[in-house]
Coordinates of C-alpha atoms in Angstrom, one line a residue:
Chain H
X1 CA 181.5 -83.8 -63.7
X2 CA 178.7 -85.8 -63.0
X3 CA 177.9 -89.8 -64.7
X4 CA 174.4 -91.2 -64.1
X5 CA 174.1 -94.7 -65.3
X6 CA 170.6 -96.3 -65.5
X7 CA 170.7 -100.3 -65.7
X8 CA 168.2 -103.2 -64.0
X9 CA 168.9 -106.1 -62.4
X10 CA 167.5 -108.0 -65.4
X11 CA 169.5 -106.7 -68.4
X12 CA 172.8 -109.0 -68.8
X13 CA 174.4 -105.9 -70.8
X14 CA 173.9 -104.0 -67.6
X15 CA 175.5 -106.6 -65.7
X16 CA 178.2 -107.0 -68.0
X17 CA 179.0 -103.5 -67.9
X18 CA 178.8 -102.7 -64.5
X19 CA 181.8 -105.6 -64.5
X20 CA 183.6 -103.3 -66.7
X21 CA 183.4 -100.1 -64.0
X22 CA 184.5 -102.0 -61.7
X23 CA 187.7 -102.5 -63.6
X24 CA 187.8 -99.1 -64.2
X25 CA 187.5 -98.1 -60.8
X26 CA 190.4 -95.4 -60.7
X27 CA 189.2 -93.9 -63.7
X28 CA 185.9 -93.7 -62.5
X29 CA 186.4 -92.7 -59.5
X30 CA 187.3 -89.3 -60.8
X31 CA 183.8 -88.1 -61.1
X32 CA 181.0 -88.5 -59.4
X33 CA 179.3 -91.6 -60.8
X34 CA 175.4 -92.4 -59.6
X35 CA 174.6 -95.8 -60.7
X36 CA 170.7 -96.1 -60.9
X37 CA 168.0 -98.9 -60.7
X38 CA 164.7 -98.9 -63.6
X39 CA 163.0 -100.6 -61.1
X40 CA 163.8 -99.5 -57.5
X41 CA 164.7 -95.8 -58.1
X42 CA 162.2 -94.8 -60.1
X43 CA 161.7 -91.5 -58.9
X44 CA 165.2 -90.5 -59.5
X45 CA 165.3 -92.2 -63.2
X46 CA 161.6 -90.2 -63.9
X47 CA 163.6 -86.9 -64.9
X48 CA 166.0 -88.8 -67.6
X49 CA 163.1 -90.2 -69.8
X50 CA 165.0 -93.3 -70.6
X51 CA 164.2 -94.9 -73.9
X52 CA 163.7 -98.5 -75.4
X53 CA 167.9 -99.7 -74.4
X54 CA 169.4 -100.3 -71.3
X55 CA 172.3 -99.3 -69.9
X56 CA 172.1 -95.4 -70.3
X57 CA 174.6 -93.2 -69.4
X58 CA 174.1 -89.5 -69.3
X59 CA 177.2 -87.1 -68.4
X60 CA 176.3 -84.2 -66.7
X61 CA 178.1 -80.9 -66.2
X62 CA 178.6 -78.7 -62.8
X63 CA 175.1 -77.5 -63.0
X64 CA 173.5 -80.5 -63.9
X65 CA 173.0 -79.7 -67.4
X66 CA 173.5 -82.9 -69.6
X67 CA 176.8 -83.1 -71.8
X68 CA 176.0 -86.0 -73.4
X69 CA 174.2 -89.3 -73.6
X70 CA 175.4 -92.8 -74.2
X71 CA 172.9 -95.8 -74.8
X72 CA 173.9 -99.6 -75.2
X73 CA 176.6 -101.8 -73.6
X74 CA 180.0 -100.4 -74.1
X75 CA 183.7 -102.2 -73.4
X76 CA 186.3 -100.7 -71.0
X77 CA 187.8 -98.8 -73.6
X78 CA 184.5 -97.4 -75.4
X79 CA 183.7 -96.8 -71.6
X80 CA 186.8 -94.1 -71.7
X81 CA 186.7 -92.7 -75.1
X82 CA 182.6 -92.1 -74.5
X83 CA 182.0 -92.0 -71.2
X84 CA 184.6 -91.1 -69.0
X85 CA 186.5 -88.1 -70.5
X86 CA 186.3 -84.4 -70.1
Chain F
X1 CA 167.0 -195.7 -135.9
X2 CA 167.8 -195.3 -131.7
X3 CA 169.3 -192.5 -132.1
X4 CA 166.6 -190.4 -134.1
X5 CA 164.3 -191.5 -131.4
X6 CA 166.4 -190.5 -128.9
X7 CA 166.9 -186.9 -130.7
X8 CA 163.1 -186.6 -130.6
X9 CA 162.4 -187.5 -127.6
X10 CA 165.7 -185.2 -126.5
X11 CA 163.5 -182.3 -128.6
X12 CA 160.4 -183.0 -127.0
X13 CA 161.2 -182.5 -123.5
X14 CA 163.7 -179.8 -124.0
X15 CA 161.3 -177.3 -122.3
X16 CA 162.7 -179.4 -119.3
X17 CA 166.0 -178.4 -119.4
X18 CA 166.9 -175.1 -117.8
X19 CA 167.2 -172.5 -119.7
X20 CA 170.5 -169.7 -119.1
X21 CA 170.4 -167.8 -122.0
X22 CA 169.0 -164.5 -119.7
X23 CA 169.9 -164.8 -116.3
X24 CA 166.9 -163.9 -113.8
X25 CA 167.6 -160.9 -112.2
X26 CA 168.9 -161.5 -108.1
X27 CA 166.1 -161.1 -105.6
X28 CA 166.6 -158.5 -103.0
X29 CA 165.8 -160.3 -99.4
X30 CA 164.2 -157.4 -97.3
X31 CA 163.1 -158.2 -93.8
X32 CA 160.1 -157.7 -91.2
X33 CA 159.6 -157.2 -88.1
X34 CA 156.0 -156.4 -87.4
X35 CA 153.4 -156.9 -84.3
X36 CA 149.4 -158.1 -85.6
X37 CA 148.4 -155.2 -83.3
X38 CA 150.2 -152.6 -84.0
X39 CA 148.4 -149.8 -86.4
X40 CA 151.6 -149.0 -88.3
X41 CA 152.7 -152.4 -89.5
X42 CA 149.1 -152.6 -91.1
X43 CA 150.1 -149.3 -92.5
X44 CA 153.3 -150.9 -93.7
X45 CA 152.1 -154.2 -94.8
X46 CA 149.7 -152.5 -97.1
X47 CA 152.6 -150.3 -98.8
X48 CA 155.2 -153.7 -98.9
X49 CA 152.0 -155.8 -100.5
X50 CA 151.8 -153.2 -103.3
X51 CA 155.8 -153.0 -104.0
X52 CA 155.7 -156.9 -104.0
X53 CA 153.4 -156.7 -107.0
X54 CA 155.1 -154.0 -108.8
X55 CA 158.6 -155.8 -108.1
X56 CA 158.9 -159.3 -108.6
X57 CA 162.7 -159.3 -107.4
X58 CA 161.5 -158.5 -104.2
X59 CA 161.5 -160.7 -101.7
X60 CA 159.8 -160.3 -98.0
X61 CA 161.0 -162.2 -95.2
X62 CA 158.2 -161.5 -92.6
X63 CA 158.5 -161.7 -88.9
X64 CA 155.7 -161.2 -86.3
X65 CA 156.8 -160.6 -83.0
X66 CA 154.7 -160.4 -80.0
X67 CA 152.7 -163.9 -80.6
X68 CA 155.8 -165.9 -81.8
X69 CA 158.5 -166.2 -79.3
X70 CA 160.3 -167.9 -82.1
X71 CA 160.7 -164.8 -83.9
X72 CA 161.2 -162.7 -81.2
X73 CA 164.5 -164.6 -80.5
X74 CA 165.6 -163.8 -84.0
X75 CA 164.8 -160.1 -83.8
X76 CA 166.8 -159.8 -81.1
X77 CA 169.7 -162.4 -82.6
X78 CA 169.0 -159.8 -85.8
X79 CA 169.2 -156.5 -83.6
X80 CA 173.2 -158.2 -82.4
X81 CA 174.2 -159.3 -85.6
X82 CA 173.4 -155.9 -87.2
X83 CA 174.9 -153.8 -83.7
X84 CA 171.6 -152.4 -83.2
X85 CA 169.3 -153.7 -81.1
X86 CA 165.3 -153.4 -82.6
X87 CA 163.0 -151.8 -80.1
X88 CA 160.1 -150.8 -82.0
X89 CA 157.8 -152.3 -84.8
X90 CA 157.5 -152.2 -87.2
X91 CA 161.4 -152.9 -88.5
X92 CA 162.8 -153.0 -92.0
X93 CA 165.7 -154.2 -93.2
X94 CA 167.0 -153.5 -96.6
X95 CA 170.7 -153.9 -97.4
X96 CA 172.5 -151.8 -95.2
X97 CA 169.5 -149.6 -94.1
X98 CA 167.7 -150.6 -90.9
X99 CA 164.0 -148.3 -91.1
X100 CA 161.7 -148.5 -87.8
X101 CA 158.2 -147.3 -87.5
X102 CA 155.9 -146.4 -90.6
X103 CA 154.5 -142.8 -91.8
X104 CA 152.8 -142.5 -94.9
X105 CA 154.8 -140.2 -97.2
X106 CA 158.2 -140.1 -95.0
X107 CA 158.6 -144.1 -95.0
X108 CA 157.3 -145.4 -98.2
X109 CA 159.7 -143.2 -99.8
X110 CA 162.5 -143.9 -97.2
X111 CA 162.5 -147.7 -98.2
X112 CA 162.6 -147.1 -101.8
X113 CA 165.1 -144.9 -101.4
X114 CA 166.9 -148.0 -99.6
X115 CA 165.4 -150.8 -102.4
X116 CA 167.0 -148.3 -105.2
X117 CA 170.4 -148.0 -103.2
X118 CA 170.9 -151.2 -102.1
X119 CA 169.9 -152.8 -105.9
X120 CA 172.9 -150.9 -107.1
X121 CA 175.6 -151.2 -104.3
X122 CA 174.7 -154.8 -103.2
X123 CA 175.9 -155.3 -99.4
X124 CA 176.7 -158.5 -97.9
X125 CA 173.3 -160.0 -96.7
X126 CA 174.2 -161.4 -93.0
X127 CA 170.8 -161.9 -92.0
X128 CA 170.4 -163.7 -95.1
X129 CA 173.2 -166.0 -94.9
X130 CA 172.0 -166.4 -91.0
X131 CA 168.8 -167.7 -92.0
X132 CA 170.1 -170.0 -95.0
X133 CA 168.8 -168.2 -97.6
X134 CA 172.0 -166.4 -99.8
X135 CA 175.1 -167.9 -100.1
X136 CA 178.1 -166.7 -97.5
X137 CA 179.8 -163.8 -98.7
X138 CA 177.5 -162.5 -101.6
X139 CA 177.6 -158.9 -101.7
X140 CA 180.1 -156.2 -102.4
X141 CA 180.3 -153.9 -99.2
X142 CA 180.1 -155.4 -95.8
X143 CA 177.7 -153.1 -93.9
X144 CA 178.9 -153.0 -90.1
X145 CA 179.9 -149.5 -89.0
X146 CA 178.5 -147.8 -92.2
X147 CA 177.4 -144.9 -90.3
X148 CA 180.7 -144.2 -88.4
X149 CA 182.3 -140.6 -89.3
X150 CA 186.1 -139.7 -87.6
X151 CA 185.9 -136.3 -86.3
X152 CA 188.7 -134.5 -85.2
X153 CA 189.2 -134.4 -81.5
X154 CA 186.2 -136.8 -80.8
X155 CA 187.6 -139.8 -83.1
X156 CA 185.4 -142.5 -84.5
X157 CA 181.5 -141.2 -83.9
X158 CA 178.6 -143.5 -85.0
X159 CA 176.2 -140.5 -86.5
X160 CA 172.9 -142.2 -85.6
X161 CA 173.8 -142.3 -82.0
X162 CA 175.1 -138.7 -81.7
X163 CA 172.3 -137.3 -84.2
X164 CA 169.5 -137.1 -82.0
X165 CA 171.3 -135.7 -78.7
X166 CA 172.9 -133.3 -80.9
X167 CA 169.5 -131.7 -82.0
X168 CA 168.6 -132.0 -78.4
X169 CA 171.6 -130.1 -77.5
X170 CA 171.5 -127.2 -80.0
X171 CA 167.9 -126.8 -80.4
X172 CA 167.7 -126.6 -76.6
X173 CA 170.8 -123.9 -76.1
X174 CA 169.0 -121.8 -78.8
X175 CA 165.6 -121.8 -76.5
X176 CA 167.6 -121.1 -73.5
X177 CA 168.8 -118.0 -75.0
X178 CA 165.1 -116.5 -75.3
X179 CA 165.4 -113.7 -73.2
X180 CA 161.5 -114.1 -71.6
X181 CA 162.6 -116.4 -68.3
X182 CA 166.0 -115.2 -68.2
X183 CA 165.7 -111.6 -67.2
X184 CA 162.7 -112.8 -64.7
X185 CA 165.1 -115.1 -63.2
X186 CA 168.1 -112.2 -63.1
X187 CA 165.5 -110.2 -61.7
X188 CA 164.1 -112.6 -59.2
X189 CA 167.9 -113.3 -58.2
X190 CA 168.3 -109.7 -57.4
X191 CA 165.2 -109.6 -55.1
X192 CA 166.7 -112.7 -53.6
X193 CA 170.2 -111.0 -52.3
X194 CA 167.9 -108.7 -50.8
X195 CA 166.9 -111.1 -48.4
X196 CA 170.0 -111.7 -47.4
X197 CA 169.0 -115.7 -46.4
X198 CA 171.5 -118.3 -48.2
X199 CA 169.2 -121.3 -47.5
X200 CA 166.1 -119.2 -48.1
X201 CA 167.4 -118.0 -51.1
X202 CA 169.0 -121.3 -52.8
X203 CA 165.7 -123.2 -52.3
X204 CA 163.5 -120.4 -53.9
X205 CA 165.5 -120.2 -56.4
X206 CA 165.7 -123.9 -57.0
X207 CA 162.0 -124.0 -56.7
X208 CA 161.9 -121.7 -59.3
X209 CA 164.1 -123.5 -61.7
X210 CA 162.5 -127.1 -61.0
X211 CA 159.3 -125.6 -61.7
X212 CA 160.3 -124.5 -64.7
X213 CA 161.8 -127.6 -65.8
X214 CA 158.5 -129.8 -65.1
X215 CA 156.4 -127.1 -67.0
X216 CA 158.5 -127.3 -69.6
X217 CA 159.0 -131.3 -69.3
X218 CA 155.6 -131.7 -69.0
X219 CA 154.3 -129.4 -72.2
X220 CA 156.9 -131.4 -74.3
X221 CA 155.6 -135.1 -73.2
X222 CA 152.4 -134.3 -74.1
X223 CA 152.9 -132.5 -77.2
X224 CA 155.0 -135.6 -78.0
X225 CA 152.5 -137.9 -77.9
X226 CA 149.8 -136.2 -79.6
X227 CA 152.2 -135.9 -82.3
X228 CA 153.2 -139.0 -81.9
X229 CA 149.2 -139.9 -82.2
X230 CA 148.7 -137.8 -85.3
X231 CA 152.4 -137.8 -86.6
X232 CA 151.0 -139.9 -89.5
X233 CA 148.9 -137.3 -91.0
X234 CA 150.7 -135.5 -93.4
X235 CA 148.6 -132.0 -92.7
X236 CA 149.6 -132.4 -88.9
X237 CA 153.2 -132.0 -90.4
X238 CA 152.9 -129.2 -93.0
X239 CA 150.9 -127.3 -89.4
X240 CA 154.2 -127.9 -88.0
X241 CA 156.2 -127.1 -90.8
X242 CA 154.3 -124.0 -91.1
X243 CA 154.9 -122.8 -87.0
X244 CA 158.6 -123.7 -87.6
X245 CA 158.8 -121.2 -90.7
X246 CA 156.9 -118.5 -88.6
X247 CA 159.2 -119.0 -85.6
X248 CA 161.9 -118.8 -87.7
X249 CA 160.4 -115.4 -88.9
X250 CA 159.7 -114.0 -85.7
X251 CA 163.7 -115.1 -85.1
X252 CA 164.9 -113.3 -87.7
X253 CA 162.7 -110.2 -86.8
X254 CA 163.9 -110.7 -83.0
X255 CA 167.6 -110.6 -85.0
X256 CA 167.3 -107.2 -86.7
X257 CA 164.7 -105.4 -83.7
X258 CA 167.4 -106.4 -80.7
X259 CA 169.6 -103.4 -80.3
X260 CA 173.2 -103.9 -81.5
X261 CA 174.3 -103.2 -77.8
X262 CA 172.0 -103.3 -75.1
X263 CA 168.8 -105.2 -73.4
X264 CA 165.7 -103.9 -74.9
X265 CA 163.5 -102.4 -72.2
X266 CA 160.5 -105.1 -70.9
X267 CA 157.0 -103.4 -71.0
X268 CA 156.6 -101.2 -67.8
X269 CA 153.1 -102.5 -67.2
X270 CA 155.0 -106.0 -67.3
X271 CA 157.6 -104.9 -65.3
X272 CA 155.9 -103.4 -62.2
X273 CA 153.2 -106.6 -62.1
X274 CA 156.3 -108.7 -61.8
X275 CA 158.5 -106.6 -59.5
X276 CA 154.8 -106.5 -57.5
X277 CA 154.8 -110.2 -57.7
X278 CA 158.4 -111.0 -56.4
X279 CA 158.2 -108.8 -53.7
X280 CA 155.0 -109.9 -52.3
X281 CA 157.3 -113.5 -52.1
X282 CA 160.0 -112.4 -50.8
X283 CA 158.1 -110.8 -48.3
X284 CA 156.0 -113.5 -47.4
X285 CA 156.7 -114.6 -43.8
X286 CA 155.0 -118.2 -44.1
X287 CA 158.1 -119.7 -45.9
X288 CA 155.8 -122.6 -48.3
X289 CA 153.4 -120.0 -49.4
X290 CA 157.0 -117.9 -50.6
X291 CA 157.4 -121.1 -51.9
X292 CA 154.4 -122.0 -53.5
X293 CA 154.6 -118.8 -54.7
X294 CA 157.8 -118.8 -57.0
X295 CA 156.6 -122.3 -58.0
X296 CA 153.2 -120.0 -59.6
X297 CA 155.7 -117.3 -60.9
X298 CA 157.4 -120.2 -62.5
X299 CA 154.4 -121.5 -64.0
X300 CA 153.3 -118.0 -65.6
X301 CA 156.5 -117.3 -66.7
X302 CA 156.9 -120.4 -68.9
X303 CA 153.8 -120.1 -70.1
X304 CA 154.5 -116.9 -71.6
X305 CA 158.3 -118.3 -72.6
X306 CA 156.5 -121.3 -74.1
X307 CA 154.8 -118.7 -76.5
X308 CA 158.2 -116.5 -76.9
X309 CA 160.3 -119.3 -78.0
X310 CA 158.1 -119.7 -80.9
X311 CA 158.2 -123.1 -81.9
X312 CA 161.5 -124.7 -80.9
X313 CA 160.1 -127.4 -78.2
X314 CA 157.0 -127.9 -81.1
X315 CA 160.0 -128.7 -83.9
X316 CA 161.6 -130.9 -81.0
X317 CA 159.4 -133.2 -80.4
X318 CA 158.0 -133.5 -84.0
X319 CA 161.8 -134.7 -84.8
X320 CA 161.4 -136.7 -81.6
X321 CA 158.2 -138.2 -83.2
X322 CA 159.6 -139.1 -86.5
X323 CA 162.3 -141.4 -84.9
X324 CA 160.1 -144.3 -83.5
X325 CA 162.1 -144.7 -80.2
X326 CA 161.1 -146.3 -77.3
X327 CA 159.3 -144.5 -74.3
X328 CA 162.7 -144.7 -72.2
X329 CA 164.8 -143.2 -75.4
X330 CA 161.9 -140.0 -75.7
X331 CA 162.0 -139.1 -72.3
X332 CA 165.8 -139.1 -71.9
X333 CA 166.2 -136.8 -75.1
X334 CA 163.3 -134.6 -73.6
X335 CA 165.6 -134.2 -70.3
X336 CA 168.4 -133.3 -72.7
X337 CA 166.6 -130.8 -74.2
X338 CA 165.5 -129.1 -71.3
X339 CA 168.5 -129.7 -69.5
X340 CA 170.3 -127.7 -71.9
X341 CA 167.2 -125.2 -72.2
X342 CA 168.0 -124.5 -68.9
X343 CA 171.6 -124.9 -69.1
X344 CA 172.4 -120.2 -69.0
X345 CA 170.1 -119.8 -66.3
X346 CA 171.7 -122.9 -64.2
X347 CA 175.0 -121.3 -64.7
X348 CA 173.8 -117.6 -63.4
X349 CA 171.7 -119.0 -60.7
X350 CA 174.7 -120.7 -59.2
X351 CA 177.6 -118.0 -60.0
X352 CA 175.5 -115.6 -58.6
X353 CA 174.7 -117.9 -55.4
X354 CA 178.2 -118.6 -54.8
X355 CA 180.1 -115.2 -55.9
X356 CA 176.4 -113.4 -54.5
X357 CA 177.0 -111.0 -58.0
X358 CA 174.8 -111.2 -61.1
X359 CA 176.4 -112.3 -64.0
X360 CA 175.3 -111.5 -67.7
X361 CA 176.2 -112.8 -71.1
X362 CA 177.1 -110.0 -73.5
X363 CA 173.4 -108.9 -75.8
X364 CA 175.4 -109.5 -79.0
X365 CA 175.2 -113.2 -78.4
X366 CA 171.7 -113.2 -77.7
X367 CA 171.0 -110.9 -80.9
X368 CA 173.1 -113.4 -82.9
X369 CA 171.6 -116.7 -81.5
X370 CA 167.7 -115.0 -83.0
X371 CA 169.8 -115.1 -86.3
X372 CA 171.2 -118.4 -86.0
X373 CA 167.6 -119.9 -84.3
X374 CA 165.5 -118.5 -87.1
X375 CA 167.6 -120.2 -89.6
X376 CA 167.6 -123.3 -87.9
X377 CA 163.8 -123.2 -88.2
X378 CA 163.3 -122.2 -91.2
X379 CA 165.3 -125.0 -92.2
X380 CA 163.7 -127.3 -90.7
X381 CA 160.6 -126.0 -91.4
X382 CA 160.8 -126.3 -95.1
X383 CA 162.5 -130.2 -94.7
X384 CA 159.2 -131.0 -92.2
X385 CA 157.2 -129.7 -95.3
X386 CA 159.1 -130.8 -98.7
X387 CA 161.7 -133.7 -97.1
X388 CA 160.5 -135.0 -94.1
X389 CA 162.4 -138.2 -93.9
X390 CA 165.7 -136.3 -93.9
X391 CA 164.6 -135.2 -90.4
X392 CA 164.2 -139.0 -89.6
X393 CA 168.2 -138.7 -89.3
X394 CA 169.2 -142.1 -91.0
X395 CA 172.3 -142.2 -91.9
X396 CA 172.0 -145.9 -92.7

């Protein structure tokens, strides 16, 4: 299972969360997590149509289909119970 | 015979003797310090002539200060005998109250809010006995340290020397949590690390954050004094009044548009012209041009954060205005201000210098400081408007 994340270097949720990751870095290390940049990867955000809140995080299945879709700044444990599960 | 002419003569010139059947009622002493030149003590004079004629039991003690040395020596024997020293002109002192400067409509009604007081809690008059001119001890309530509150922790506080910074400080942490210059400095920081310079990067950044503080120093002084210049028009006020109640609006519109968790995304026109900017900086191999550049960034970024903040450094420095401080005391709470304006992005410019990693602070505080901001100016919107000299923080 794939996790995109979309955050920028200017949004202190996105900051504040990819803090979080890093203290879930077992966990996350599970799947296959591609952290992306509004700004400087913009080709590779174009496809996700993000909308008016940063971060986003879209889950992904085997073929790239998306699962699901989580918007907004999340704690370590909303991180597991939305994000990071099967 | 003697003694009828005695009792007629003793008749005759009774009118003489005095007379205590009705006691005359005590005169108030109130007391002046005022400057011949000085636009506002002609202001005040005018108001203090009228009250004269309206109150006989009022009693002026005028000083002038800048011709007569004399007197000058007493305001500041006055200014140590009271534990305040007077800076400014014109002074006032009723009772316990001490009142400096004059505004039509905010003064007048300060002092007889004082006259009214002090007629019915009489305070020993030490200026008064000083001078001569009421006996030693008169009074009820000895005035010295009648502003003093015990807080927990901090102890004994004097309120009207902690008033004024305290605005400084909250009013100046609310502005600092605008969001406008933050996330251009988060994303200016996160251009920097790409350069990969310490020095390069530390002084850019400080450039950047200097700049910002003299823009925003600089806006603030001279807003000052043209209120300062005007402050005595009452429409000026109910202008101000009005941007602090808008502000206070936009804040509260701010409050419920923020999403609960999460930054709301900046303009993409807004985004790329700044992320065009910053790397045409950081790029720029002739180091005081990168330099001169942030310092321009700086410059256009405020400007737009000066309209963002919506009113907070314009209710600032109209609080500022109503207090009659000296040129010294106005600049060092205007540092205060911005110093604390400035005080978030301080902190993640240097965590993120020395841990080189971006910190944030979670968006629910932001969200919740719009709420608490818009509030604020509503508040003091409506007290600039209805009760201005409730904003003049006396808590004499």
């Amino acid at each position: 299972m794939k996790v995109v994340m979309i955050s920028a270097t200017w949004c202190p949720a996105c900051l504040i969360v990819h803090k979080r990751l890093r203290e879930l870095k077992e966990l996350t290390a599970r799947y296959s997590l591609e952290i992306l940049d509004l700004d400087f990867d913009e080709e590779k955000v174009a496809p996700y149509t993000v909308g008016k809140t940063l971060p986003v995080f879209i889950v992904l299945d085997e073929e790239g289909k998306e699962i699901r879709r989580i918007v907004g700044e999340r704690t370590a444990l909303e991180l597991k119970e939305e994000v990071f599960h099967d | 015979m003697i003694k009828r002419i005695l009792f007629i003569g003793l008749l005759m010139f009774a009118f003489l003797l005095p007379v205590s059947a009705e006691e005359a009622p005590a005169k108030l002493h109130i007391y002046v310090f005022y400057s011949e030149t000085c636009i506002h003590c002609a202001n005040q004079e005018v108001f203090l002539n009228e009250l004269g004629e309206e109150d006989p039991t009022l009693e002026f003690h005028r000083f002038e200060v800048i011709e007569n040395e004399a007197n000058r020596e007493l305001m500041k024997k006055v200014g140590d005998l009271i534990g305040a020293p007077i800076k400014t002109v014109p002074f006032v002192l009723i009772g316990r109250y001490r009142i400096s400067g004059f505004t039509e409509g905010i003064t007048d009604q300060t002092i007889l809010d004082a006259i009214a007081d002090t007629k019915e809690n009489p305070v020993r008059d030490l200026v008064g006995e000083m001078l001569g001119i009421v006996k030693p001890g008169t009074g009820t309530v000895d005035y010295t340290g009648g502003s003093t509150v015990t807080l927990p922790f901090f102890g004994t506080v004097d309120m009207a020397t902690v008033s004024i910074p305290l605005v400084a400080i909250v009013l100046g942490i609310l502005d600092g949590f605008n969001p406008c210059a933050m996330w251009t400095l988060l994303f200016l920081i996160g251009m920097l690390f790409r350069m990969e310079d310490r020095k390069k990067m530390w002084i850019l950044g400080g450039a950047f954050l200097i700049t910002s503080a003299a823009m925003y120093f600089l806006f603030m002084l001279s807003w000052l004094n043209i209120t300062v210049f005007f402050g005595s028009i009452a429409y000026v006020r109910y202008a101000i009044g009005a941007v602090a109640i808008a502000g206070g609006v936009f804040n509260f519109r701010s409050f419920l548009k923020t999403p609960d968790d999460g930054c709301e995304v900046v303009d993409d026109d807004k985004r790329k012209k700044l992320k065009k900017k910053v790397l045409s900086i950081s790029n720029q191999p002739v180091f005081y041009l990168a330099i001169l550049g942030i310092m321009g960034l700086a410059l256009s970024v405020n400007f737009i954060e000066l309209l963002c903040s919506a009113g907070f450094p314009v209710i600032f420095t109209q609080i500022l205005a109503l207090q009659n401080l000296d040129a010294f005391q106005y600049v060092g709470y205007l540092l205060l201000y911005i110093l604390f304006f400035l005080l978030d992005d301080l902190l993640v410019f240097f965590i993120a210098m020395k841990t080189m990693t971006l910190t944030g602070i979670s968006t629910k505080y932001g969200k919740w400081s719009h709420l608490v901001g818009g509030i604020i100016m509503v508040l003091i919107g409506l007290l600039m408007i209805l009760k201005p000299a409730w904003l003049q923080l006396n808590f004499y």
